[in-house]
Amino acid sequence: MNSWIPQKSLIFMLIALGLITLPHSQHLPLPLFLFFGLLWSWRFIAIWKPEWLPGKTTVFLLMLTAIGLLYSQHQGILGRAGGTSLFVIALGLKLLEIRGTRDIYLIVFLGFIVAATEFLYQQSIIMAVYIVLVCIVLLATLITINGLHAKIRPTLKKAGIIVLQAIPIAAIIFVLFPRIEAPRFKWLEAEKNQITGLSDTLEPGAISELGLSPELVFRVKFEGDIPPPAERYWRGPVFSYTDGKRWRESPNRFFKRYMDTPRFKGKAYHYTLLMEPQNKPWVFALEMPARFEAPLQRNGFYQLTTTKDPAQRAEYNITSYTQFNTGYLTKTELKDTLQLPGKPSERIVKLVKQLGGFDLKPEQFIANLFNYFRQEKFFYTLMPKKMEDNPIETFLFDRRYGFCSHYATAFVYLMRIADIPARVIGGYQGGEFNEAGNFLEVRQANAHAWTEVWLQGKGWTRFDPTTAIAPERVEQTLDIEQQIATRTLTIVPPEILHQSMDWLKRAKQILGSVDYSWQRWIINYNRASQQGIFKHLGIEDLKSIIYWLLVLVGTATLIMARFILKHKAQPVDPAVKLYHQFCQKIPDITRKPGETPYSFAARCRQAYPKHAETIDRITQLFVKIRYYPNSPKEMLEYLKKQVDHFSCT
Amino acid sequence: MNETVLSLKQRFALSRFMRGEKPANGALTLNQRRIFILPTRQGGGFIVLIILLLLIALTYNNNLIYLLAFMLASVFFITILHTYQSLAGLVVKPLQTQAAFTGEKAGFSFSIQNPSDQERFDIQLKLETETLLDIPPHHHEKVLLFKSTKKRGKLQAGTLTVSSCYPLGLFRAWSPLRFKMEALVYPAPATVFSVFPESEGFEGENGQSKKGGDDFYGLQSYQPGDPIRQIHWKSYAKGQGLFSKHYGGNAVADLWLDYNQTPGHDVEQRLSHLCRWIIEAEKIGLHYGLILPNKKIPCNHGPSHQHACLEALALF
């Protein structure tokens, strides 16, 4: 290995490293990123001005600066952010100290590590493709060192070919490499990202504008039928306790063991739920979840929670029934769901009385209340005014503009005054069907609140007061983008739903579906999915894993070897073939290996002076065709004729 | 090409990997039998990198980092084939050798041919000196490599190692080749020049008398054909050039270099002196002949004559 580094290698390498660190600008502290940028530019300029490279003292000072920066930004080098910064800064410093090819290799290897740390922050398919492309440039850097005179495009092509050929074997190892659940080290934990999601409290009076994020919360793939839009209620936290303004979950948990077992009826929906990273361990199952697997658990509020880290994407198989009877009510539940923050005001008691809350059957009272919402001037809005004082009364009697939470809380409040157990349910409603991938996408904008009333003989029964005022909110598909743009409730009319699938929307759906598969099969591939595949293949122990790895990788390598090492069969010159025929026609004389046609002809002439003329003619013809390019075709035909007719007897 | 089947023992003999098989007569094609591959130090570093990536993937349970690690492992694997491919099919042929005096470097020239459609990059050929070259498709290159000499006689070419680290430098493919190829090594010319011997015992073939003319009339710059006896050695030794003492008469003399009359304690010293004499005589343009105990080369001059004389010394 020589110490001379070709300029081309340096340019290749610096471009690759620049591309690798660029996405880190999003999450690296700015001073560190700028520091790396400075070192990188310094090295880039020094390609043409080598005398500007720093001396030993300067490098030492730069190193001290780097340590100071690292310490001030991270207080250490452990964990995801600190580790990433450390590698990026080490890479930057090493750039200024390139003395030989060994340093280039070290830098390229560091580059691969920095590229890998990118995946700790972002795991989208686009990032993966980007990193693979950058890795090709990094590999091309190595090629420029080992093939000094290779041109730029063939070098990139060669690197690309190597990576392409590597993909099948990489895929095999990916599937078969045993996944071990690593022990979680506290200090290595990734710091939590800002994940938005449902809150564990509900305070409709404090909100003047409902957040409408198109961010994906989860995706659902059904085996078989999909429930109709009006039944797509994805159950989240249950709010029972209220202080008049804010609604919270009940702190009571112990009643669970006394609860009745719910009975399910009608159609069973089997589905796979792919949760995006969340900040709470809530899993939004279709009401009501009947069967599910660990790590899922059902609490006393029929809500599913997971024991795994919710910040990781996870996949769950669940079976739900939309018809159910939860049975009797426990004492704790009764107490919790009749709780009122104080004595209700007179005008509100009057309203309950007016709607028959104290003498009619609960069902009749609810129907009256729905009618009341419909007939009085109540409106659905995503931008209500704040209602700080006594929000429920303000909403019912003064403002009458509100969104689902306002209606749900008011409804429950009125139920409880009438001594009917009721509670508010948070979660998501609806979901857009992705035709390309055949699954439902549920986004933050689908967040919803509805209510549950306990009825004798029916158990907990869902009522959604929002349907009284804006039934389309529940029965049809939300146009989330339009809704965000106009800040009003926007529904896609059903007849347009299919026509309006312009190419943009279609493309979006296809991308969504690709992303779904990516999340499901690549990002979320884990020990459990691996066990499933192993079961299919009949793999039981480590020995058979190794056996399968060897067999499959070996087969792939053989195919690759055939592909890479194929020798193009040199086309045999027809003249050579004819000449061989001629040589074999001469008895007793064999052409020695390497003997020229002329010396062979001389020997033949001596042995068969009678045919000397023909031998000479054939020899000369052959030599002319063979060694003079572009000899006319007729000559070959003539040679063939001569050889065919030739005979020594 | 001259391929023989190897026995199992021969196949795994260590020398085959380093020194090569038995010397071959003609051209050798590099194929799976002659090409060996091992990771380089950089290749070892690459494995460490892959292990590091796997550790990161494991601690963060990150499938994409796993995938990157597996892709690099797969690249490592595939590179074996590519590195093999960078040598496979090349045809190496021995060409001429260049003789050398003992202590100097003898030259061996080879031709290396690339019969494939792909250009071969950074092919290293190493004998004692090494050279790095690229060979375009369907081309051949001539290389001259040197080997230092210690002893007069015939010098075997030894092992020519053709190697390449292309494309990624993670592996080195090499092929040790041995050819039946030998260079002549002449004795080292004596450092001290001693005066040419007087060829007393041998009359010139043209019957020239022992003494030239009688009257010395001065020095003249030496002309080819002047008798050796008349050379004014004193001025030659002083480096003033070659002069002849001119007497009245004139005659052409042959220089006979006789092993038995050469100064020196042992064979090698004598051969060294003879070697120096041959070089000097050829330089001056004398007619000279060589007498060895087992061989006699008649008087003549010119490069091929010089070579014949030196060869006789080398093989003595």
mmCIF file of N, CA and C in Angstrom, chain A residues 394-438:
data_model
loop_
_atom_site.group_PDB
_atom_site.id
_atom_site.type_symbol
_atom_site.label_atom_id
_atom_site.label_comp_id
_atom_site.label_asym_id
_atom_site.label_seq_id
_atom_site.Cartn_x
_atom_site.Cartn_y
_atom_site.Cartn_z
ATOM 1 N N THR A 394 -72.154 26.325 30.069
ATOM 2 C CA THR A 394 -71.908 27.353 29.060
ATOM 3 C C THR A 394 -72.192 26.795 27.676
ATOM 4 N N PHE A 395 -71.712 25.536 27.468
ATOM 5 C CA PHE A 395 -71.910 24.920 26.156
ATOM 6 C C PHE A 395 -73.396 24.659 25.904
ATOM 7 N N LEU A 396 -74.093 24.088 26.893
ATOM 8 C CA LEU A 396 -75.484 23.680 26.682
ATOM 9 C C LEU A 396 -76.424 24.866 26.506
ATOM 10 N N PHE A 397 -76.131 25.948 27.243
ATOM 11 C CA PHE A 397 -77.127 27.011 27.236
ATOM 12 C C PHE A 397 -76.677 28.270 26.509
ATOM 13 N N ASP A 398 -75.374 28.515 26.421
ATOM 14 C CA ASP A 398 -74.943 29.797 25.833
ATOM 15 C C ASP A 398 -74.292 29.654 24.451
ATOM 16 N N ARG A 399 -73.250 28.843 24.354
ATOM 17 C CA ARG A 399 -72.463 28.842 23.119
ATOM 18 C C ARG A 399 -73.060 27.934 22.041
ATOM 19 N N ARG A 400 -73.206 26.688 22.396
ATOM 20 C CA ARG A 400 -73.803 25.670 21.507
ATOM 21 C C ARG A 400 -72.977 25.400 20.259
ATOM 22 N N TYR A 401 -71.708 25.820 20.299
ATOM 23 C CA TYR A 401 -70.766 25.462 19.223
ATOM 24 C C TYR A 401 -69.714 24.558 19.842
ATOM 25 N N GLY A 402 -69.519 23.392 19.291
ATOM 26 C CA GLY A 402 -68.495 22.548 19.888
ATOM 27 C C GLY A 402 -68.198 21.334 19.031
ATOM 28 N N PHE A 403 -67.201 20.560 19.438
ATOM 29 C CA PHE A 403 -66.877 19.320 18.704
ATOM 30 C C PHE A 403 -67.170 18.110 19.577
ATOM 31 N N CYS A 404 -66.768 16.960 19.134
ATOM 32 C CA CYS A 404 -67.203 15.716 19.757
ATOM 33 C C CYS A 404 -67.060 15.707 21.270
ATOM 34 N N SER A 405 -65.945 16.232 21.805
ATOM 35 C CA SER A 405 -65.722 16.159 23.250
ATOM 36 C C SER A 405 -66.768 16.977 24.000
ATOM 37 N N HIS A 406 -67.167 18.129 23.442
ATOM 38 C CA HIS A 406 -68.180 18.940 24.103
ATOM 39 C C HIS A 406 -69.489 18.175 24.215
ATOM 40 N N TYR A 407 -69.876 17.562 23.102
ATOM 41 C CA TYR A 407 -71.144 16.840 23.093
ATOM 42 C C TYR A 407 -71.080 15.630 24.020
ATOM 43 N N ALA A 408 -69.943 14.922 23.961
ATOM 44 C CA ALA A 408 -69.827 13.702 24.753
ATOM 45 C C ALA A 408 -69.856 14.023 26.246
ATOM 46 N N THR A 409 -69.092 15.037 26.667
ATOM 47 C CA THR A 409 -69.047 15.349 28.102
ATOM 48 C C THR A 409 -70.407 15.866 28.590
ATOM 49 N N ALA A 410 -71.041 16.704 27.787
ATOM 50 C CA ALA A 410 -72.346 17.235 28.174
ATOM 51 C C ALA A 410 -73.351 16.093 28.293
ATOM 52 N N PHE A 411 -73.297 15.183 27.358
ATOM 53 C CA PHE A 411 -74.208 14.050 27.336
ATOM 54 C C PHE A 411 -74.041 13.219 28.606
ATOM 55 N N VAL A 412 -72.804 12.903 28.926
ATOM 56 C CA VAL A 412 -72.545 12.063 30.099
ATOM 57 C C VAL A 412 -72.989 12.779 31.377
ATOM 58 N N TYR A 413 -72.726 14.077 31.413
ATOM 59 C CA TYR A 413 -73.091 14.874 32.585
ATOM 60 C C TYR A 413 -74.599 14.801 32.813
ATOM 61 N N LEU A 414 -75.360 14.968 31.741
ATOM 62 C CA LEU A 414 -76.819 14.939 31.845
ATOM 63 C C LEU A 414 -77.303 13.547 32.256
ATOM 64 N N MET A 415 -76.661 12.495 31.731
ATOM 65 C CA MET A 415 -77.031 11.123 32.080
ATOM 66 C C MET A 415 -76.867 10.912 33.572
ATOM 67 N N ARG A 416 -75.731 11.374 34.069
ATOM 68 C CA ARG A 416 -75.434 11.122 35.481
ATOM 69 C C ARG A 416 -76.417 11.861 36.391
ATOM 70 N N ILE A 417 -76.861 13.051 35.947
ATOM 71 C CA ILE A 417 -77.852 13.772 36.762
ATOM 72 C C ILE A 417 -79.116 12.937 36.834
ATOM 73 N N ALA A 418 -79.440 12.242 35.725
ATOM 74 C CA ALA A 418 -80.616 11.392 35.694
ATOM 75 C C ALA A 418 -80.360 10.030 36.330
ATOM 76 N N ASP A 419 -79.204 9.898 37.009
ATOM 77 C CA ASP A 419 -78.854 8.665 37.712
ATOM 78 C C ASP A 419 -78.646 7.472 36.771
ATOM 79 N N ILE A 420 -78.165 7.771 35.589
ATOM 80 C CA ILE A 420 -77.856 6.697 34.643
ATOM 81 C C ILE A 420 -76.329 6.607 34.543
ATOM 82 N N PRO A 421 -75.727 5.404 34.786
ATOM 83 C CA PRO A 421 -74.258 5.286 34.687
ATOM 84 C C PRO A 421 -73.787 5.585 33.254
ATOM 85 N N ALA A 422 -72.834 6.483 33.140
ATOM 86 C CA ALA A 422 -72.349 6.859 31.798
ATOM 87 C C ALA A 422 -70.900 7.318 31.910
ATOM 88 N N ARG A 423 -70.201 7.205 30.825
ATOM 89 C CA ARG A 423 -68.798 7.659 30.815
ATOM 90 C C ARG A 423 -68.388 8.052 29.402
ATOM 91 N N VAL A 424 -67.294 8.826 29.338
ATOM 92 C CA VAL A 424 -66.796 9.299 28.039
ATOM 93 C C VAL A 424 -65.683 8.352 27.568
ATOM 94 N N ILE A 425 -65.723 8.011 26.287
ATOM 95 C CA ILE A 425 -64.683 7.139 25.724
ATOM 96 C C ILE A 425 -63.866 7.951 24.718
ATOM 97 N N GLY A 426 -62.546 7.870 24.867
ATOM 98 C CA GLY A 426 -61.659 8.521 23.885
ATOM 99 C C GLY A 426 -61.119 7.475 22.924
ATOM 100 N N GLY A 427 -60.740 7.955 21.772
ATOM 101 C CA GLY A 427 -60.160 7.009 20.803
ATOM 102 C C GLY A 427 -60.223 7.597 19.414
ATOM 103 N N TYR A 428 -60.351 6.736 18.420
ATOM 104 C CA TYR A 428 -60.384 7.200 17.039
ATOM 105 C C TYR A 428 -61.632 6.642 16.385
ATOM 106 N N GLN A 429 -62.121 7.365 15.416
ATOM 107 C CA GLN A 429 -63.308 6.903 14.719
ATOM 108 C C GLN A 429 -63.038 6.996 13.226
ATOM 109 N N GLY A 430 -63.400 5.952 12.517
ATOM 110 C CA GLY A 430 -63.291 5.990 11.055
ATOM 111 C C GLY A 430 -61.973 5.421 10.568
ATOM 112 N N GLY A 431 -61.399 6.076 9.564
ATOM 113 C CA GLY A 431 -60.177 5.575 8.951
ATOM 114 C C GLY A 431 -60.364 5.534 7.455
ATOM 115 N N GLU A 432 -59.302 5.832 6.760
ATOM 116 C CA GLU A 432 -59.395 5.861 5.308
ATOM 117 C C GLU A 432 -58.947 4.521 4.750
ATOM 118 N N PHE A 433 -59.714 4.020 3.792
ATOM 119 C CA PHE A 433 -59.366 2.727 3.218
ATOM 120 C C PHE A 433 -58.321 2.924 2.117
ATOM 121 N N ASN A 434 -57.215 2.257 2.253
ATOM 122 C CA ASN A 434 -56.180 2.315 1.225
ATOM 123 C C ASN A 434 -56.413 1.156 0.266
ATOM 124 N N GLU A 435 -56.854 1.524 -0.948
ATOM 125 C CA GLU A 435 -57.227 0.469 -1.898
ATOM 126 C C GLU A 435 -56.013 -0.289 -2.410
ATOM 127 N N ALA A 436 -54.873 0.426 -2.541
ATOM 128 C CA ALA A 436 -53.677 -0.227 -3.069
ATOM 129 C C ALA A 436 -53.192 -1.313 -2.113
ATOM 130 N N GLY A 437 -53.308 -1.012 -0.813
ATOM 131 C CA GLY A 437 -52.751 -1.984 0.133
ATOM 132 C C GLY A 437 -53.819 -2.749 0.869
ATOM 133 N N ASN A 438 -55.108 -2.375 0.630
ATOM 134 C CA ASN A 438 -56.208 -3.106 1.244
ATOM 135 C C ASN A 438 -56.169 -3.025 2.768
#
